[in-house]
Amino acid sequence: MFALVRLLVHLGLQSLKAHRSKTLIVGGLMTFGAFLVVVSLALLESVERGTRQSVVESISGDIQIYDKLAKDKLSLFGGFTFGTEELGNIPSFNKVKDAIAAVDNVRAVVPMGIATAGVKSPGDLDHALDDLRKAVDVGDRSQIHDLSARVKSIARVLLEQQAKQAAITETAASSESKVLLERALSDELWADMDRDPGGTLDWLESKLGPLGEQGNQAFMRLVGTDMPTFEKVFNRVRIVEGTAVPPGARGVLVGKSLLDKRLKFSVAMFLDLVHNERTKGETIATSTVLKETLQKAQRASPRIAYLLPPREVPAVKDALAKELAQPPSTELVPLLSSFFQMDDANFERRLKLFYDVIGPRIQLYPFKVGDTITLSSFTKSGYLKSMNVKVYGVYTVQGLDESIIAGALSLVDLVTFRELYGQRTAVLDDELAAMKKSAGIKEVDRGTAEADLFGGDDDIAVTVKTVEGSGVGTGSSDPVIEKVVRDEQMTFDQNTVGDGLVLSIAVMLKDPSKLRATLAALSKVCEPLGLQAVDWQQATGFIGQITLVVRAVLMTAIFILFLVTIVILNNSMVMATLERVSEFGTLRAIGAQRGFVNAMVVFETAVLGFLSGLFGAGLGVAFVTWLHGVGIPAPADLLQVVFGGPRLYPTVEASNVVAGLVATLIVGILATLYPARLATRVQPVVAMQGKD
Amino acid sequence: MSAIIEVQGVIKDYPLGKLSVRALHGVDLTIARGEFTAIAGPSGSGKTTLLNLIGCVDVPTEGTVVFDGAVTSKLSDRELTRLRLEKLGFIFQSFNLVAVLSVFQNVELPLLLQGGIGNDERKKRVVDILDRVGIGKYIGHRPNELSGGQRQRVAIARALVTRPKLVLADEPTANLDSVTGGQILGLMKELNQQQGVTFLFSTHDHRVMELAGRIVQVQDGRVVDDGKQGKTPTSASAAAPTPAAH
Ligand SMILES: Nc1ncnc2c1ncn2[C@@H]1O[C@H](COP(=O)(O)OP(=O)(O)O)[C@@H](O)[C@H]1O
Ligand SMILES: [Mg+2]
C-alpha cells in the first residue's frame, strides 16, 4: 500500500515535471491563491482584533443587551439616521443585572444609555456682553474697561465686514445696522457706560447683540453610565486632563478628539490640520487643500483681535511684528493677516509662535475642565431640556488618541443621562397640557411631561417657545417646551443609581474567544426578560460591521479567484489527460483499475496543490511578518479605529496557514474531478491501437 | 492439458457512425497451455480485434471467449481488469512503457498493482526478470534512453513479471528492424521453451512466423488456416485457402 502511494506521488511529480508549462501556470495560480488566503485572513483577523480592541475595550464590551422591542438597532457610534435612535428601554438595570452577571464567562456588566445633547457656546459678541453684564453687576471697573474694549473691537470688525460685503455685492450696506455699529464705536456711548452702565448694557444687548455672529451649537453623543464601574471595566479609557467623575457626582468626561477636532477655536483647528498633514509628508506648496485651509485660518484671524484682552494686545503685536519684520506700530488685524500668510518654510515656526504667544491669551476651547456646561437635549417626551453639568475631565482611548470616532462619545453619569433622555409618564401629560394652556397655546398634540418636571422648585425655569426647524423629531413650527435646570442637585446616591432606566447593558467577557457560546447563553437568559443580546460588531453599527463587509468582499474576491483557478486548472488538466490517453490505456490494459487512474490524476494535482500551497502560504507568512515589522499606517481616521491604533501590525496565525493550504488543496481537487473522470473512461483497447 | 483459451463462434462488430463494421465473422479458436502461436494475416484482417477479445480488453458481439474457464462477456469491467492483471501479460507494438518511470519501475508496476508482495520479493522478481531478458544493466534508465529492441525487452519483462498464464503480443516486431525483431521473437521462443510461458502473437512478417509452433491464418475476419502442430507454410501466399497441415 505504502509503495503504491509512493508510486502515485512519484508518478504525480514526474508528470508535473514532464508538463512544465502547465505546472508553472497552475502552480503559480495556486501559489497566488494560497498567498492571498493567508495574507487576507491574517489581515482580516488582525483588523478584527484591532477593531475589537478599539471598541470592545473602550465602550461596547463584548456583548450589548437591549430592549427586544427596540424600533432601531443599537449602534453605539450612531447609525446612518440622524438623531437619537429608538432603543426601547430597560426600566430597571438592577432587576436584570444579576441574571446577566450569573451567565458563565461574564466578567462584568455595565449599564449604559445613549443621548444626544447640544452644547452651546455663545457667539463672541454675546460672550463679551455676558461677561460685561457680570462685570457690571459686581462693579469690577478694570474688567468693565477691558470688556468694553472687546465689544468695541468686535463692533469694528463687524463694521469692516459689512463694508467689504457691501463692496462685493454692490449693495448699500444696511444703513440701520451701520448706524447701530457706528454708535457702538462712538465715544459718547462709552461715556454713557460710565454714567449709566445698566441702561447702556441694555441697549448693547438688545440692539447690538443681534448683529453679532451666531454662537456654535455642537452636538455631543453622550453615553450615560455608572461612571465608577465604567472606568474600572473599560481599561482602554484614559483620562488625560482633569479627574474621573467621583462616585455620586453628576458630571461629564469629554472625548479629547471631540474637543480638538470639533470644538476648538477654528483658527487653531485649521493650523492643527495643516500641521498633521505636513507630518504625513504633504506640503503646502503642493496641496491646494492645505492652501485653502490656511486661507480659512487667515480669514478667521480677525477674531483673535477681539478675543484678546486689550492689555494682552501689545505683547502679541510685538511678537508678530518681530516675526514679520514690521514696525510694532502696525495695527493688529493687518499684522495677523500677514502672519497667517504661511508657507512650508515658516509654518512650523509660526505654529509654535501661535501656541506660545496667542494660544495662552485666548480661550481655545468653549469650555475648560472644571467648567459647568449647559447640555440641551430633546427628551423622549418632546421637551427641549437644558441642564448644567460639570466637566470633570477629558479622556482618550489608548492608542486612538487622534481618532475622532474613538473620542466622539462623551461619558456622563446615569442621572444626568436620564434627565436628558427624559421619559414620558401618563400622569404628567395632563400637567403639561395645563401648563401649555396657561402659556397661551391652545392645543398641543405632542404634550407630554416628565416625571420630575414639576418636582423641582423655583430653580427650574420653564418656558414655552416656538423653535423654527430646530429639533430632533420635532415639526418645524411645533411649540417646544424648554426647561432649564440651573441649580440642580449635583450629587446623588451612587448605590441606588442602578434602580432606574438604562438603554443597554455592556457585557465584558472573561474569555472573549468564547463570544459565540456566551452570546447564545445570554440570549436564552434575555429572552424572558424581554431583552436581546448582540455582539460588539452589531452593537457598534457600521464600525463593527466594516470588518464583516471587508471580510465578505475579500472572501468573494478569493472565491472568484478560485473559481477562475478551477476553470483554468480544469482545462489544462483535460488537455493533459487527452495527451496521456495512450498512457492511461496501457495502464488499464496491464491491469490498473479505474480507481488507480483516478487516483493518479488526483494525486498529481494534490501534490501540486500541496507544494504550491506550502510555497504560497510561506510567502504569505513572510509578507505578513514583514508588514508586522513596518506596520500599515491608517490612512483615515475611521481606519484607525478599525486598525486599533494609528498603525496595524498584523500577525499571522497557524489557522491562517492551514486555511490557505486546505483551500488550495480543495481547489486543486475540485478542478481535477472532471479530468480524472475522463481519464478513467479511457478504454484499455487504445493501448493496442499502435502509437497514438 | 486443458485449453487456456476457447473462442467459439465469435462475431465482433464495430460501430461506425450509424452503420457497423464486422471485424470478425464467426471465429473458432482454441489455444492450449504452453503453445507458441502466431496469428498471421494482412493488415485489416482482424488480428488485433481477435487479440483484444482474447486479452479481455474487449468482449465479443456474439459468441463466447472462455479465458481460463471464465466467459469474458459475463464479467464486469472490474473483474476483467483483475483478470488481465493476474493472468495476462501484454506486449505492444509500440512498447507502451510509462515514459516517466525508470526501467525498474515500469517492470515493478504490475506487481505494485497486484499488491500483497513484499518489498524484497518484488525487487528480486523485477531484477531477475530484467536479467533474464538481458536488460539488467539498464535498470535505472528511462525508456527514452533505450533503443527500440531494448524497450521491447523491458516490455516483455513487464509482461512476464507477474507470471501470467498467457502472454499476448500484437505485432511485437512491427516497430523494429528485422534483426532486432528476430532477436525479440527468439527471446520469446526461449521463454516459451524454457519456462513454458504460453504466447499468442500476431504478425504479418513471414520470417517471424517461422519461429511459431502454430500459425493461425486470418483473413477478412475469418480463420482461413489453423496450422496446428507447428508446421510452417513455406509459401508466402497466406491468402490461399490451403488445407491445414498435420
Ligand atoms: N475501433 C474500431 N472501429 C471501427 N472499426 C474498426 C475498429 N478496429 C478495427 N476496425 C476494423 O476492423 C477490421 C479489423 O481490424 P484489425 O483487427 O485492427 O485488423 P488488423 O489488426 O489485422 O490490422 C478492419 O477493417 C478495421 O478497419
Ligand atoms: Mg492490428
Tab-separated table of N, CA, C and O in Angstrom, chain A residues 114-201:
chain	number	residue	atom	x	y	z
A	114	ILE	N	-27.723	56.027	25.697
A	114	ILE	CA	-27.183	56.986	24.743
A	114	ILE	C	-28.141	58.161	24.609
A	114	ILE	O	-29.354	57.980	24.509
A	115	ALA	N	-27.597	59.332	24.640
A	115	ALA	CA	-28.414	60.510	24.388
A	115	ALA	C	-27.579	61.474	23.561
A	115	ALA	O	-26.352	61.467	23.623
A	116	THR	N	-28.235	62.261	22.771
A	116	THR	CA	-27.529	63.288	22.017
A	116	THR	C	-27.872	64.623	22.647
A	116	THR	O	-29.041	64.898	22.927
A	117	ALA	N	-26.869	65.403	22.909
A	117	ALA	CA	-27.137	66.702	23.522
A	117	ALA	C	-26.339	67.769	22.804
A	117	ALA	O	-25.259	67.518	22.289
A	118	GLY	N	-26.896	68.941	22.762
A	118	GLY	CA	-26.185	70.060	22.192
A	118	GLY	C	-25.476	70.809	23.315
A	118	GLY	O	-25.999	70.904	24.415
A	119	VAL	N	-24.280	71.247	23.019
A	119	VAL	CA	-23.639	72.128	23.983
A	119	VAL	C	-23.421	73.458	23.278
A	119	VAL	O	-22.823	73.532	22.218
A	120	LYS	N	-23.979	74.498	23.890
A	120	LYS	CA	-23.963	75.791	23.217
A	120	LYS	C	-22.719	76.552	23.620
A	120	LYS	O	-22.335	76.576	24.783
A	121	SER	N	-22.080	77.177	22.656
A	121	SER	CA	-21.099	78.179	23.030
A	121	SER	C	-21.561	79.453	22.357
A	121	SER	O	-21.832	79.465	21.163
A	122	PRO	N	-21.701	80.522	23.131
A	122	PRO	CA	-22.273	81.742	22.574
A	122	PRO	C	-21.354	82.356	21.546
A	122	PRO	O	-20.158	82.086	21.508
A	123	GLY	N	-21.909	83.227	20.675
A	123	GLY	CA	-21.091	83.981	19.741
A	123	GLY	C	-20.164	84.905	20.506
A	123	GLY	O	-20.359	85.168	21.686
A	124	ASP	N	-19.136	85.379	19.832
A	124	ASP	CA	-18.143	86.207	20.510
A	124	ASP	C	-18.767	87.445	21.145
A	124	ASP	O	-18.443	87.820	22.266
A	125	LEU	N	-19.681	88.068	20.398
A	125	LEU	CA	-20.301	89.291	20.907
A	125	LEU	C	-21.171	88.975	22.121
A	125	LEU	O	-21.086	89.627	23.150
A	126	ASP	N	-21.984	87.943	21.995
A	126	ASP	CA	-22.819	87.527	23.132
A	126	ASP	C	-21.971	87.232	24.346
A	126	ASP	O	-22.285	87.622	25.468
A	127	HIS	N	-20.880	86.512	24.075
A	127	HIS	CA	-19.972	86.131	25.144
A	127	HIS	C	-19.428	87.367	25.857
A	127	HIS	O	-19.464	87.477	27.078
A	128	ALA	N	-18.967	88.306	25.040
A	128	ALA	CA	-18.376	89.528	25.601
A	128	ALA	C	-19.437	90.317	26.383
A	128	ALA	O	-19.172	90.819	27.486
A	129	LEU	N	-20.659	90.392	25.837
A	129	LEU	CA	-21.724	91.141	26.509
A	129	LEU	C	-22.122	90.462	27.813
A	129	LEU	O	-22.358	91.131	28.824
A	130	ASP	N	-22.173	89.118	27.792
A	130	ASP	CA	-22.462	88.364	29.021
A	130	ASP	C	-21.463	88.693	30.110
A	130	ASP	O	-21.814	88.982	31.254
A	131	ASP	N	-20.176	88.609	29.689
A	131	ASP	CA	-19.113	88.880	30.664
A	131	ASP	C	-19.199	90.315	31.176
A	131	ASP	O	-18.968	90.588	32.358
A	132	LEU	N	-19.529	91.219	30.248
A	132	LEU	CA	-19.644	92.636	30.616
A	132	LEU	C	-20.757	92.819	31.643
A	132	LEU	O	-20.589	93.520	32.642
A	133	ARG	N	-21.872	92.124	31.402
A	133	ARG	CA	-23.004	92.197	32.341
A	133	ARG	C	-22.540	91.754	33.733
A	133	ARG	O	-22.812	92.405	34.729
A	134	LYS	N	-21.790	90.662	33.770
A	134	LYS	CA	-21.307	90.145	35.055
A	134	LYS	C	-20.395	91.164	35.730
A	134	LYS	O	-20.502	91.425	36.927
A	135	ALA	N	-19.511	91.743	34.938
A	135	ALA	CA	-18.574	92.726	35.488
A	135	ALA	C	-19.329	93.940	36.015
A	135	ALA	O	-19.000	94.479	37.083
A	136	VAL	N	-20.363	94.354	35.282
A	136	VAL	CA	-21.161	95.500	35.702
A	136	VAL	C	-21.875	95.173	37.013
A	136	VAL	O	-21.899	95.966	37.945
A	137	ASP	N	-22.422	93.940	37.069
A	137	ASP	CA	-23.146	93.541	38.275
A	137	ASP	C	-22.284	93.612	39.531
A	137	ASP	O	-22.756	94.005	40.580
A	138	VAL	N	-21.018	93.188	39.379
A	138	VAL	CA	-20.155	93.241	40.562
A	138	VAL	C	-19.362	94.539	40.650
A	138	VAL	O	-18.648	94.769	41.628
A	139	GLY	N	-19.461	95.341	39.599
A	139	GLY	CA	-18.800	96.641	39.622
A	139	GLY	C	-17.292	96.576	39.507
A	139	GLY	O	-16.578	97.387	40.084
A	140	ASP	N	-16.803	95.584	38.778
A	140	ASP	CA	-15.351	95.462	38.583
A	140	ASP	C	-14.919	96.395	37.459
A	140	ASP	O	-15.086	96.123	36.279
A	141	ARG	N	-14.315	97.539	37.836
A	141	ARG	CA	-14.077	98.593	36.856
A	141	ARG	C	-13.062	98.201	35.782
A	141	ARG	O	-13.242	98.487	34.610
A	142	SER	N	-11.991	97.511	36.206
A	142	SER	CA	-10.979	97.194	35.187
A	142	SER	C	-11.517	96.140	34.210
A	142	SER	O	-11.251	96.206	33.009
A	143	GLN	N	-12.310	95.196	34.748
A	143	GLN	CA	-12.959	94.215	33.876
A	143	GLN	C	-13.884	94.919	32.888
A	143	GLN	O	-13.875	94.622	31.696
A	144	ILE	N	-14.671	95.875	33.451
A	144	ILE	CA	-15.598	96.622	32.589
A	144	ILE	C	-14.829	97.317	31.471
A	144	ILE	O	-15.212	97.272	30.297
A	145	HIS	N	-13.692	97.851	31.830
A	145	HIS	CA	-12.884	98.560	30.838
A	145	HIS	C	-12.398	97.613	29.735
A	145	HIS	O	-12.572	97.861	28.553
A	146	ASP	N	-11.834	96.486	30.154
A	146	ASP	CA	-11.327	95.501	29.191
A	146	ASP	C	-12.440	95.016	28.265
A	146	ASP	O	-12.268	94.919	27.045
A	147	LEU	N	-13.562	94.659	28.896
A	147	LEU	CA	-14.644	94.062	28.114
A	147	LEU	C	-15.291	95.073	27.194
A	147	LEU	O	-15.703	94.735	26.074
A	148	SER	N	-15.349	96.339	27.624
A	148	SER	CA	-15.881	97.378	26.747
A	148	SER	C	-15.013	97.477	25.501
A	148	SER	O	-15.512	97.581	24.378
A	149	ALA	N	-13.714	97.412	25.726
A	149	ALA	CA	-12.790	97.482	24.591
A	149	ALA	C	-13.026	96.291	23.654
A	149	ALA	O	-12.981	96.425	22.421
A	150	ARG	N	-13.308	95.113	24.262
A	150	ARG	CA	-13.528	93.938	23.419
A	150	ARG	C	-14.798	94.115	22.587
A	150	ARG	O	-14.809	93.845	21.395
A	151	VAL	N	-15.855	94.618	23.228
A	151	VAL	CA	-17.114	94.832	22.497
A	151	VAL	C	-16.869	95.807	21.346
A	151	VAL	O	-17.316	95.606	20.219
A	152	LYS	N	-16.073	96.842	21.643
A	152	LYS	CA	-15.781	97.837	20.626
A	152	LYS	C	-15.030	97.219	19.450
A	152	LYS	O	-15.353	97.456	18.278
A	153	SER	N	-14.031	96.399	19.781
A	153	SER	CA	-13.257	95.829	18.671
A	153	SER	C	-14.093	94.859	17.852
A	153	SER	O	-13.918	94.758	16.635
A	154	ILE	N	-15.017	94.155	18.528
A	154	ILE	CA	-15.903	93.271	17.761
A	154	ILE	C	-16.776	94.104	16.818
A	154	ILE	O	-16.947	93.785	15.645
A	155	ALA	N	-17.287	95.230	17.352
A	155	ALA	CA	-18.131	96.113	16.539
A	155	ALA	C	-17.348	96.639	15.338
A	155	ALA	O	-17.869	96.709	14.221
A	156	ARG	N	-16.075	96.920	15.570
A	156	ARG	CA	-15.253	97.461	14.483
A	156	ARG	C	-15.089	96.399	13.378
A	156	ARG	O	-15.233	96.682	12.193
A	157	VAL	N	-14.804	95.177	13.819
A	157	VAL	CA	-14.652	94.093	12.837
A	157	VAL	C	-15.949	93.890	12.064
A	157	VAL	O	-15.940	93.729	10.838
A	158	LEU	N	-17.062	93.939	12.784
A	158	LEU	CA	-18.358	93.756	12.120
A	158	LEU	C	-18.605	94.853	11.091
A	158	LEU	O	-19.087	94.591	9.984
A	159	LEU	N	-18.230	96.068	11.456
A	159	LEU	CA	-18.428	97.198	10.551
A	159	LEU	C	-17.586	97.021	9.286
A	159	LEU	O	-18.061	97.208	8.160
A	160	GLU	N	-16.340	96.589	9.487
A	160	GLU	CA	-15.446	96.360	8.341
A	160	GLU	C	-15.995	95.262	7.443
A	160	GLU	O	-15.999	95.375	6.215
A	161	GLN	N	-16.449	94.217	8.098
A	161	GLN	CA	-17.008	93.097	7.332
A	161	GLN	C	-18.181	93.564	6.482
A	161	GLN	O	-18.309	93.182	5.320
A	162	GLN	N	-19.010	94.402	7.100
A	162	GLN	CA	-20.193	94.890	6.382
A	162	GLN	C	-19.792	95.706	5.170
A	162	GLN	O	-20.360	95.544	4.086
A	163	ALA	N	-18.790	96.539	5.373
A	163	ALA	CA	-18.335	97.386	4.275
A	163	ALA	C	-17.805	96.532	3.132
A	163	ALA	O	-18.113	96.728	1.957
A	164	LYS	N	-17.027	95.509	3.493
A	164	LYS	CA	-16.448	94.617	2.491
A	164	LYS	C	-17.539	93.893	1.712
A	164	LYS	O	-17.502	93.800	0.488
A	165	GLN	N	-18.489	93.401	2.491
A	165	GLN	CA	-19.583	92.650	1.878
A	165	GLN	C	-20.358	93.533	0.910
A	165	GLN	O	-20.715	93.115	-0.191
A	166	ALA	N	-20.585	94.805	1.342
A	166	ALA	CA	-21.327	95.745	0.506
A	166	ALA	C	-20.566	95.982	-0.788
A	166	ALA	O	-21.155	96.047	-1.870
A	167	ALA	N	-19.243	96.077	-0.677
A	167	ALA	CA	-18.424	96.315	-1.871
A	167	ALA	C	-18.518	95.140	-2.830
A	167	ALA	O	-18.590	95.302	-4.043
A	168	ILE	N	-18.528	93.939	-2.285
A	168	ILE	CA	-18.571	92.746	-3.141
A	168	ILE	C	-19.925	92.600	-3.815
A	168	ILE	O	-20.031	92.363	-5.020
A	169	THR	N	-20.975	92.747	-2.999
A	169	THR	CA	-22.307	92.530	-3.559
A	169	THR	C	-22.870	93.772	-4.223
A	169	THR	O	-23.936	93.738	-4.824
A	170	GLU	N	-22.124	94.898	-4.120
A	170	GLU	CA	-22.524	96.174	-4.708
A	170	GLU	C	-23.901	96.631	-4.248
A	170	GLU	O	-24.668	97.237	-4.982
A	171	THR	N	-24.244	96.287	-3.037
A	171	THR	CA	-25.479	96.820	-2.472
A	171	THR	C	-25.081	97.715	-1.305
A	171	THR	O	-24.039	97.484	-0.680
A	172	ALA	N	-25.899	98.684	-1.073
A	172	ALA	CA	-25.597	99.584	0.033
A	172	ALA	C	-25.739	98.829	1.329
A	172	ALA	O	-26.649	98.013	1.493
A	173	ALA	N	-24.784	99.054	2.203
A	173	ALA	CA	-24.866	98.398	3.493
A	173	ALA	C	-26.136	98.859	4.180
A	173	ALA	O	-26.551	99.995	4.026
A	174	SER	N	-26.753	97.900	4.880
A	174	SER	CA	-27.968	98.247	5.599
A	174	SER	C	-27.675	99.435	6.509
A	174	SER	O	-26.851	99.355	7.404
A	175	SER	N	-28.317	100.537	6.186
A	175	SER	CA	-27.970	101.768	6.913
A	175	SER	C	-28.294	101.638	8.387
A	175	SER	O	-27.579	102.156	9.234
A	176	GLU	N	-29.323	100.837	8.669
A	176	GLU	CA	-29.748	100.704	10.058
A	176	GLU	C	-28.650	100.092	10.929
A	176	GLU	O	-28.264	100.639	11.946
A	177	SER	N	-28.118	98.933	10.452
A	177	SER	CA	-27.088	98.271	11.256
A	177	SER	C	-25.813	99.108	11.275
A	177	SER	O	-25.060	99.093	12.237
A	178	LYS	N	-25.588	99.852	10.173
A	178	LYS	CA	-24.399	100.702	10.125
A	178	LYS	C	-24.469	101.778	11.203
A	178	LYS	O	-23.494	102.014	11.930
A	179	VAL	N	-25.656	102.329	11.316
A	179	VAL	CA	-25.849	103.356	12.338
A	179	VAL	C	-25.608	102.771	13.730
A	179	VAL	O	-24.914	103.352	14.552
A	180	LEU	N	-26.158	101.562	13.941
A	180	LEU	CA	-26.009	100.921	15.250
A	180	LEU	C	-24.539	100.652	15.563
A	180	LEU	O	-24.061	100.911	16.662
A	181	LEU	N	-23.839	100.112	14.577
A	181	LEU	CA	-22.427	99.777	14.796
A	181	LEU	C	-21.606	101.034	15.040
A	181	LEU	O	-20.708	101.054	15.889
A	182	GLU	N	-21.913	102.089	14.276
A	182	GLU	CA	-21.163	103.336	14.464
A	182	GLU	C	-21.405	103.925	15.841
A	182	GLU	O	-20.479	104.428	16.475
A	183	ARG	N	-22.653	103.778	16.280
A	183	ARG	CA	-22.948	104.281	17.628
A	183	ARG	C	-22.177	103.475	18.668
A	183	ARG	O	-21.653	104.014	19.636
A	184	ALA	N	-22.075	102.124	18.431
A	184	ALA	CA	-21.366	101.286	19.384
A	184	ALA	C	-19.885	101.658	19.463
A	184	ALA	O	-19.215	101.374	20.443
A	185	LEU	N	-19.387	102.309	18.411
A	185	LEU	CA	-17.978	102.672	18.401
A	185	LEU	C	-17.752	104.111	18.879
A	185	LEU	O	-16.626	104.553	19.028
A	186	SER	N	-18.874	104.781	19.089
A	186	SER	CA	-18.737	106.210	19.405
A	186	SER	C	-18.316	106.425	20.858
A	186	SER	O	-18.619	105.613	21.727
A	187	ASP	N	-17.607	107.524	21.076
A	187	ASP	CA	-17.128	107.827	22.427
A	187	ASP	C	-18.275	108.126	23.367
A	187	ASP	O	-18.230	107.774	24.547
A	188	GLU	N	-19.332	108.748	22.825
A	188	GLU	CA	-20.414	109.155	23.727
A	188	GLU	C	-21.099	107.942	24.349
A	188	GLU	O	-21.480	107.970	25.502
A	189	LEU	N	-21.200	106.837	23.553
A	189	LEU	CA	-21.831	105.655	24.120
A	189	LEU	C	-21.041	105.150	25.315
A	189	LEU	O	-21.593	104.819	26.359
A	190	TRP	N	-19.720	105.126	25.168
A	190	TRP	CA	-18.884	104.597	26.244
A	190	TRP	C	-18.782	105.566	27.411
A	190	TRP	O	-18.526	105.152	28.541
A	191	ALA	N	-19.027	106.842	27.111
A	191	ALA	CA	-19.152	107.809	28.205
A	191	ALA	C	-20.412	107.504	29.000
A	191	ALA	O	-20.415	107.479	30.229
A	192	ASP	N	-21.491	107.167	28.257
A	192	ASP	CA	-22.733	106.765	28.917
A	192	ASP	C	-22.509	105.559	29.795
A	192	ASP	O	-23.101	105.427	30.866
A	193	MET	N	-21.652	104.671	29.304
A	193	MET	CA	-21.369	103.426	30.010
A	193	MET	C	-20.898	103.719	31.425
A	193	MET	O	-21.278	103.043	32.366
A	194	ASP	N	-20.050	104.745	31.534
A	194	ASP	CA	-19.535	105.100	32.867
A	194	ASP	C	-20.658	105.628	33.753
A	194	ASP	O	-20.717	105.331	34.939
A	195	ARG	N	-21.546	106.421	33.126
A	195	ARG	CA	-22.601	107.054	33.900
A	195	ARG	C	-23.717	106.071	34.248
A	195	ARG	O	-24.107	105.921	35.380
A	196	ASP	N	-24.200	105.375	33.216
A	196	ASP	CA	-25.371	104.501	33.407
A	196	ASP	C	-25.093	103.131	32.785
A	196	ASP	O	-25.551	102.818	31.690
A	197	PRO	N	-24.294	102.330	33.476
A	197	PRO	CA	-23.884	101.043	32.874
A	197	PRO	C	-25.077	100.171	32.543
A	197	PRO	O	-25.131	99.567	31.468
A	198	GLY	N	-26.041	100.103	33.435
A	198	GLY	CA	-27.199	99.220	33.226
A	198	GLY	C	-27.939	99.556	31.948
A	198	GLY	O	-28.171	98.694	31.105
A	199	GLY	N	-28.274	100.841	31.782
A	199	GLY	CA	-29.042	101.274	30.614
A	199	GLY	C	-28.266	101.043	29.329
A	199	GLY	O	-28.803	100.548	28.331
A	200	THR	N	-26.983	101.398	29.377
A	200	THR	CA	-26.150	101.243	28.185
A	200	THR	C	-26.056	99.767	27.791
A	200	THR	O	-26.144	99.392	26.624
A	201	LEU	N	-25.888	98.921	28.821
A	201	LEU	CA	-25.774	97.486	28.581
A	201	LEU	C	-27.055	96.937	27.960
A	201	LEU	O	-27.022	96.126	27.022
